[in-house]
Amino acid sequence: MNTGVKITAFAAALAATFGTAYGVGKGVGPVEEPKRTEHAGHAAQDPQKEGGDGHAGHEEGAAAPAPDLPGGLQVSQDGYTLALETPTPAAGRSTLKFSIKDAAGRKVTAFATEHGKELHFIVASRDLNTFRHLHPVRAADGTWSVDADLPAAGGYKAFADFKPAAKGARGVTLGADLAVPGAYAPKPLPAVAPTANVDGYQVRLGGVLDPGKAGELKLTVTRAGKPVTDLEPYLGAYGHLVALRDGDLAYLHVHPNEGGPGPDVSFTATAPSAGTYRLFLDFQHEGKVRTAAFTVKAGASGGAPAPAASGAGEAGHGAGEHAHG
Ligand SMILES: [Cu+2]
């Protein structure tokens, strides 16, 4: 399946989600009683049908779920919705509030613990220059809140990475737009570089991010030229890595490998496509968590399409090589 197909499936899923969740279709087209929302996440219709009025997907059967979409691209998935209560916070320090709602619109209050927390909340600016990895506190009614410092006006995206405790639920990462009002001056994406400096630490990135293939990324932490060999566990590992794709902020939570306590921290990562990614490494030393950020290109050719060879069967779908899942 190539990217074009995935985007089509995504668009169809979105259309179906809006159609069912908000009743947009009612009175507009011949939409009958919409099926329940658990349908919304599985709306991978025959792509030939898209381009219609977006409700073509209510028939059974055609649907393969879209499990291989990267995380963070949808505000609703698997019946769960990220509902921001503070979608336009002021610049500077403010309290962000949100909830995760289930298909019935109720705030979810039962979550599985992953990496030591029920929910990981990431806020990144659209230009990928600002990144916050936060751990909100949940009130008994399911409202989450956390203080965040968003330094400047502009577009941001909030990600909630969690696994509902409900039986059979899988982990999801939902993404919702957030905007800090004011005059916006986007910054260019920092250049590709193998090292990043933060608070007197230098972090070197080794390894290659390969589209569609799991590969090892190794980060090495030094301070004043000396390897740091006493990194501290943070959320059960010696580092946490989040990768965001430039262009749409698709979210990859990358899994840490065994090892530690430094100077090397190793991860296994799979880029869903060629392109440019911004990697954010959180590591803890001497009681403080710091973030080192890198710009990385996946696919050395910078996104050249796969050879269209061996035509036949998958005509028009290229030679996609996505093996992640
Ligand atoms: Cu976290």
XYZ file of C-alpha atoms and ligand atoms in Angstrom:
326
model
C 0.000 0.000 0.000
C 1.530 3.303 -0.908
C 1.106 6.659 0.659
C -1.495 7.801 -1.806
C -3.721 4.907 -0.923
C -3.260 5.517 2.762
C -4.160 9.144 2.447
C -7.243 8.187 0.540
C -8.230 5.782 3.264
C -7.560 8.467 5.818
C -9.744 10.960 4.002
C -12.500 8.412 3.771
C -12.175 7.643 7.446
C -12.373 11.305 8.247
C -15.441 11.763 6.135
C -17.081 8.820 7.799
C -16.135 10.069 11.222
C -17.607 13.478 10.658
C -20.645 11.997 9.008
C -21.491 9.816 11.940
C -20.220 11.854 14.820
C -21.661 15.183 13.857
C -24.492 14.211 11.581
C -23.134 16.404 8.827
C -24.660 14.170 6.244
C -28.166 14.556 7.576
C -30.335 16.539 5.257
C -27.505 16.974 2.818
C -27.461 13.709 1.012
C -29.335 10.480 1.093
C -27.754 9.372 4.337
C -29.886 7.006 6.208
C -29.588 6.246 9.862
C -25.838 6.361 10.334
C -24.285 3.311 11.814
C -22.755 3.588 15.215
C -19.427 5.300 15.589
C -17.346 2.210 16.158
C -17.646 1.977 12.430
C -15.819 5.196 11.910
C -12.337 3.900 12.393
C -12.755 1.170 9.855
C -13.943 3.051 6.894
C -11.441 1.886 4.343
C -13.808 1.641 1.440
C -12.969 0.852 -2.054
C -10.943 3.895 -3.056
C -12.854 4.123 -6.308
C -15.900 5.161 -4.384
C -14.307 8.109 -2.752
C -14.823 11.412 -4.368
C -18.518 11.082 -3.811
C -20.243 12.775 -0.952
C -18.328 10.953 1.699
C -20.964 8.578 2.963
C -20.250 5.783 0.587
C -18.694 3.772 3.329
C -21.640 2.475 5.223
C -21.734 -0.842 3.541
C -20.136 -3.798 5.188
C -17.446 -5.974 3.808
C -15.059 -3.886 1.765
C -13.355 -2.592 4.826
C -9.894 -3.429 5.854
C -9.211 -1.377 8.949
C -6.402 1.130 8.548
C -4.029 -0.120 11.210
C -0.928 1.092 9.455
C -1.652 4.792 9.467
C 0.951 6.550 11.556
C -0.343 7.858 14.863
C -1.472 11.364 15.583
C -3.192 12.098 12.288
C -6.727 11.716 13.562
C -8.611 13.457 16.323
C -10.892 10.403 16.577
C -9.961 6.762 16.220
C -11.371 3.446 17.424
C -14.299 5.375 18.895
C -12.095 7.579 21.065
C -11.836 11.337 20.616
C -9.348 13.855 21.930
C -11.487 16.767 23.132
C -9.441 19.880 23.889
C -11.115 22.198 26.371
C -8.437 24.855 25.880
C -7.802 24.859 22.124
C -6.567 28.489 22.021
C -4.307 29.082 25.015
C -2.436 32.364 25.430
C 1.289 32.521 24.751
C 3.446 31.746 27.759
C 2.546 29.506 30.638
C -1.028 28.314 30.837
C -3.071 25.341 31.928
C -4.210 23.001 29.185
C -7.317 20.911 29.779
C -8.768 18.103 27.732
C -10.486 14.762 27.939
C -10.650 11.521 26.024
C -14.231 10.768 25.091
C -15.624 7.401 24.150
C -18.035 6.681 21.335
C -20.948 7.668 23.555
C -19.366 11.025 24.354
C -18.480 10.106 27.921
C -15.126 11.066 29.403
C -12.916 8.013 29.735
C -11.614 7.420 33.264
C -9.907 4.034 32.939
C -6.530 3.796 31.238
C -3.782 1.220 31.147
C -0.387 2.368 32.383
C 2.279 2.574 29.676
C 5.834 3.760 30.244
C 4.828 4.556 33.782
C 1.911 6.841 32.907
C -1.738 6.533 31.935
C -1.348 9.115 29.230
C 1.499 10.884 27.471
C 0.691 14.329 26.147
C 2.887 15.923 23.521
C 2.520 19.442 22.212
C 4.555 20.453 19.178
C 4.510 23.597 17.112
C 3.632 23.122 13.457
C 7.089 24.378 12.514
C 8.576 21.677 14.803
C 10.676 24.175 16.713
C 8.797 23.737 20.002
C 8.223 20.378 21.653
C 6.748 19.532 25.044
C 6.383 16.037 26.470
C 3.965 16.402 29.370
C 2.251 14.195 31.891
C -1.130 15.632 32.761
C -3.069 14.822 35.903
C -6.488 13.229 35.554
C -9.386 14.361 37.708
C -11.863 11.718 38.806
C -14.338 12.828 36.131
C -11.818 12.187 33.329
C -10.676 15.781 32.769
C -6.915 16.011 32.284
C -4.939 19.144 33.040
C -1.323 20.196 32.769
C 0.686 23.389 32.800
C 2.478 24.072 29.551
C 4.736 26.819 28.311
C 4.013 27.597 24.674
C 6.364 30.443 23.948
C 4.951 32.028 20.841
C 1.831 32.519 18.765
C 1.196 29.981 16.055
C -0.202 26.629 15.165
C 0.472 23.677 17.424
C -0.654 20.102 17.573
C -1.484 18.218 20.740
C -1.061 14.444 20.872
C -2.537 12.106 23.434
C -0.796 8.731 23.524
C -2.702 6.241 25.676
C -4.338 2.846 25.914
C -7.871 2.630 27.264
C -8.363 0.000 29.933
C -11.507 -1.196 28.171
C -11.307 -4.799 27.104
C -9.889 -5.252 23.635
C -8.877 -1.605 23.270
C -5.532 -0.982 21.643
C -3.136 1.864 22.222
C -3.797 4.938 20.111
C -2.309 8.353 19.569
C -4.883 11.018 18.804
C -3.909 14.428 17.462
C -5.788 17.722 17.705
C -4.988 21.220 16.525
C -4.173 23.877 19.052
C -3.495 27.543 18.263
C -1.862 30.284 20.266
C -3.458 33.498 18.985
C -1.263 36.326 17.785
C 1.090 37.285 15.004
C 2.791 34.167 13.751
C 6.270 33.958 12.331
C 7.055 30.335 11.491
C 10.684 29.392 11.832
C 12.428 27.223 9.277
C 13.047 23.628 10.205
C 16.540 23.337 11.682
C 19.047 21.807 9.276
C 19.871 18.115 9.250
C 22.734 17.548 11.709
C 24.125 14.522 13.540
C 24.568 16.319 16.857
C 22.386 18.427 19.105
C 23.358 20.554 22.076
C 21.212 21.105 25.132
C 22.239 22.601 28.481
C 25.918 21.765 28.012
C 25.229 18.229 26.828
C 26.022 17.085 23.345
C 23.989 14.268 21.873
C 25.114 12.447 18.752
C 22.703 10.532 16.583
C 23.859 7.385 14.827
C 21.965 5.014 12.596
C 19.633 5.501 9.692
C 15.908 6.112 9.554
C 14.755 3.893 6.726
C 11.298 4.161 5.220
C 9.284 1.046 5.932
C 12.093 -0.801 7.688
C 12.799 -1.115 11.376
C 16.265 0.158 12.136
C 18.358 1.039 15.128
C 18.972 4.610 16.152
C 21.737 5.104 18.652
C 22.074 8.300 20.619
C 25.236 9.040 22.551
C 25.266 11.601 25.340
C 28.436 13.466 26.309
C 29.159 16.495 28.455
C 32.306 18.559 28.039
C 33.652 15.858 25.781
C 33.162 13.070 28.322
C 30.679 10.242 27.931
C 27.786 10.442 30.377
C 27.575 6.981 31.936
C 25.076 7.649 34.701
C 21.913 8.590 32.897
C 18.858 8.099 35.086
C 15.800 6.061 34.217
C 12.989 8.229 32.991
C 9.606 6.545 32.613
C 11.259 3.154 32.890
C 13.934 3.668 30.245
C 17.120 5.653 29.748
C 15.531 7.816 27.136
C 12.318 8.442 25.278
C 12.169 9.298 21.643
C 9.318 10.832 19.697
C 9.577 11.413 15.953
C 7.284 13.795 14.061
C 7.096 13.908 10.292
C 7.580 17.308 8.707
C 4.533 18.263 6.659
C 1.773 16.592 8.628
C 3.224 15.902 12.075
C 2.541 12.189 11.888
C 3.628 10.801 15.232
C 5.964 7.897 15.847
C 6.512 6.768 19.370
C 9.779 4.940 19.129
C 10.498 2.037 21.415
C 13.614 2.054 23.558
C 15.859 -0.988 23.465
C 17.469 -2.591 26.489
C 20.596 -1.007 27.807
C 21.875 1.851 29.850
C 22.805 3.842 31.803
C 24.617 5.594 28.985
C 26.364 7.044 27.213
C 24.486 5.172 24.482
C 20.712 4.973 24.298
C 19.331 2.756 21.582
C 15.927 2.733 19.876
C 14.202 0.822 17.161
C 12.340 3.066 14.765
C 10.433 2.703 11.527
C 9.666 5.721 9.395
C 6.315 5.272 7.645
C 7.591 6.992 4.517
C 10.504 8.820 3.028
C 10.640 12.412 4.132
C 11.978 14.690 6.810
C 11.430 13.975 10.481
C 12.176 15.836 13.660
C 13.366 13.580 16.468
C 13.028 14.571 20.115
C 15.022 12.643 22.698
C 14.112 13.078 26.369
C 16.804 11.959 28.766
C 17.333 12.452 32.468
C 20.589 13.265 34.222
C 21.237 14.698 37.656
C 17.538 14.844 38.337
C 16.547 16.876 35.298
C 14.879 15.871 32.051
C 16.246 17.503 28.928
C 15.275 17.254 25.291
C 17.705 16.996 22.392
C 16.196 17.540 18.943
C 17.393 16.427 15.512
C 16.254 16.869 11.959
C 16.621 13.621 10.022
C 15.868 12.578 6.473
C 14.455 9.134 5.883
C 15.278 7.725 2.490
C 18.611 9.053 1.300
C 17.179 10.250 -1.984
C 14.813 12.486 -0.123
C 11.612 10.786 -1.074
C 12.144 9.494 -4.568
C 9.245 7.268 -5.510
C 9.814 3.547 -5.580
C 10.486 2.239 -9.065
C 7.212 1.687 -10.842
C 8.523 -1.550 -12.341
C 6.760 -4.925 -12.430
C 3.423 -3.321 -13.244
C 0.431 -5.646 -13.542
C -1.476 -6.463 -10.403
C -1.090 -3.309 -8.399
C -1.322 -0.914 -11.305
C -1.224 2.659 -10.175
C -0.310 1.744 -6.662
C 3.436 1.827 -7.192
C 5.714 -0.499 -5.388
C 4.979 0.391 -1.818
C 7.307 -1.125 0.651
C 5.612 -0.473 3.928
C 6.279 -3.301 6.249
C 5.530 -1.646 9.532
C 2.519 -2.504 11.542
Cu 5.271 10.559 28.425
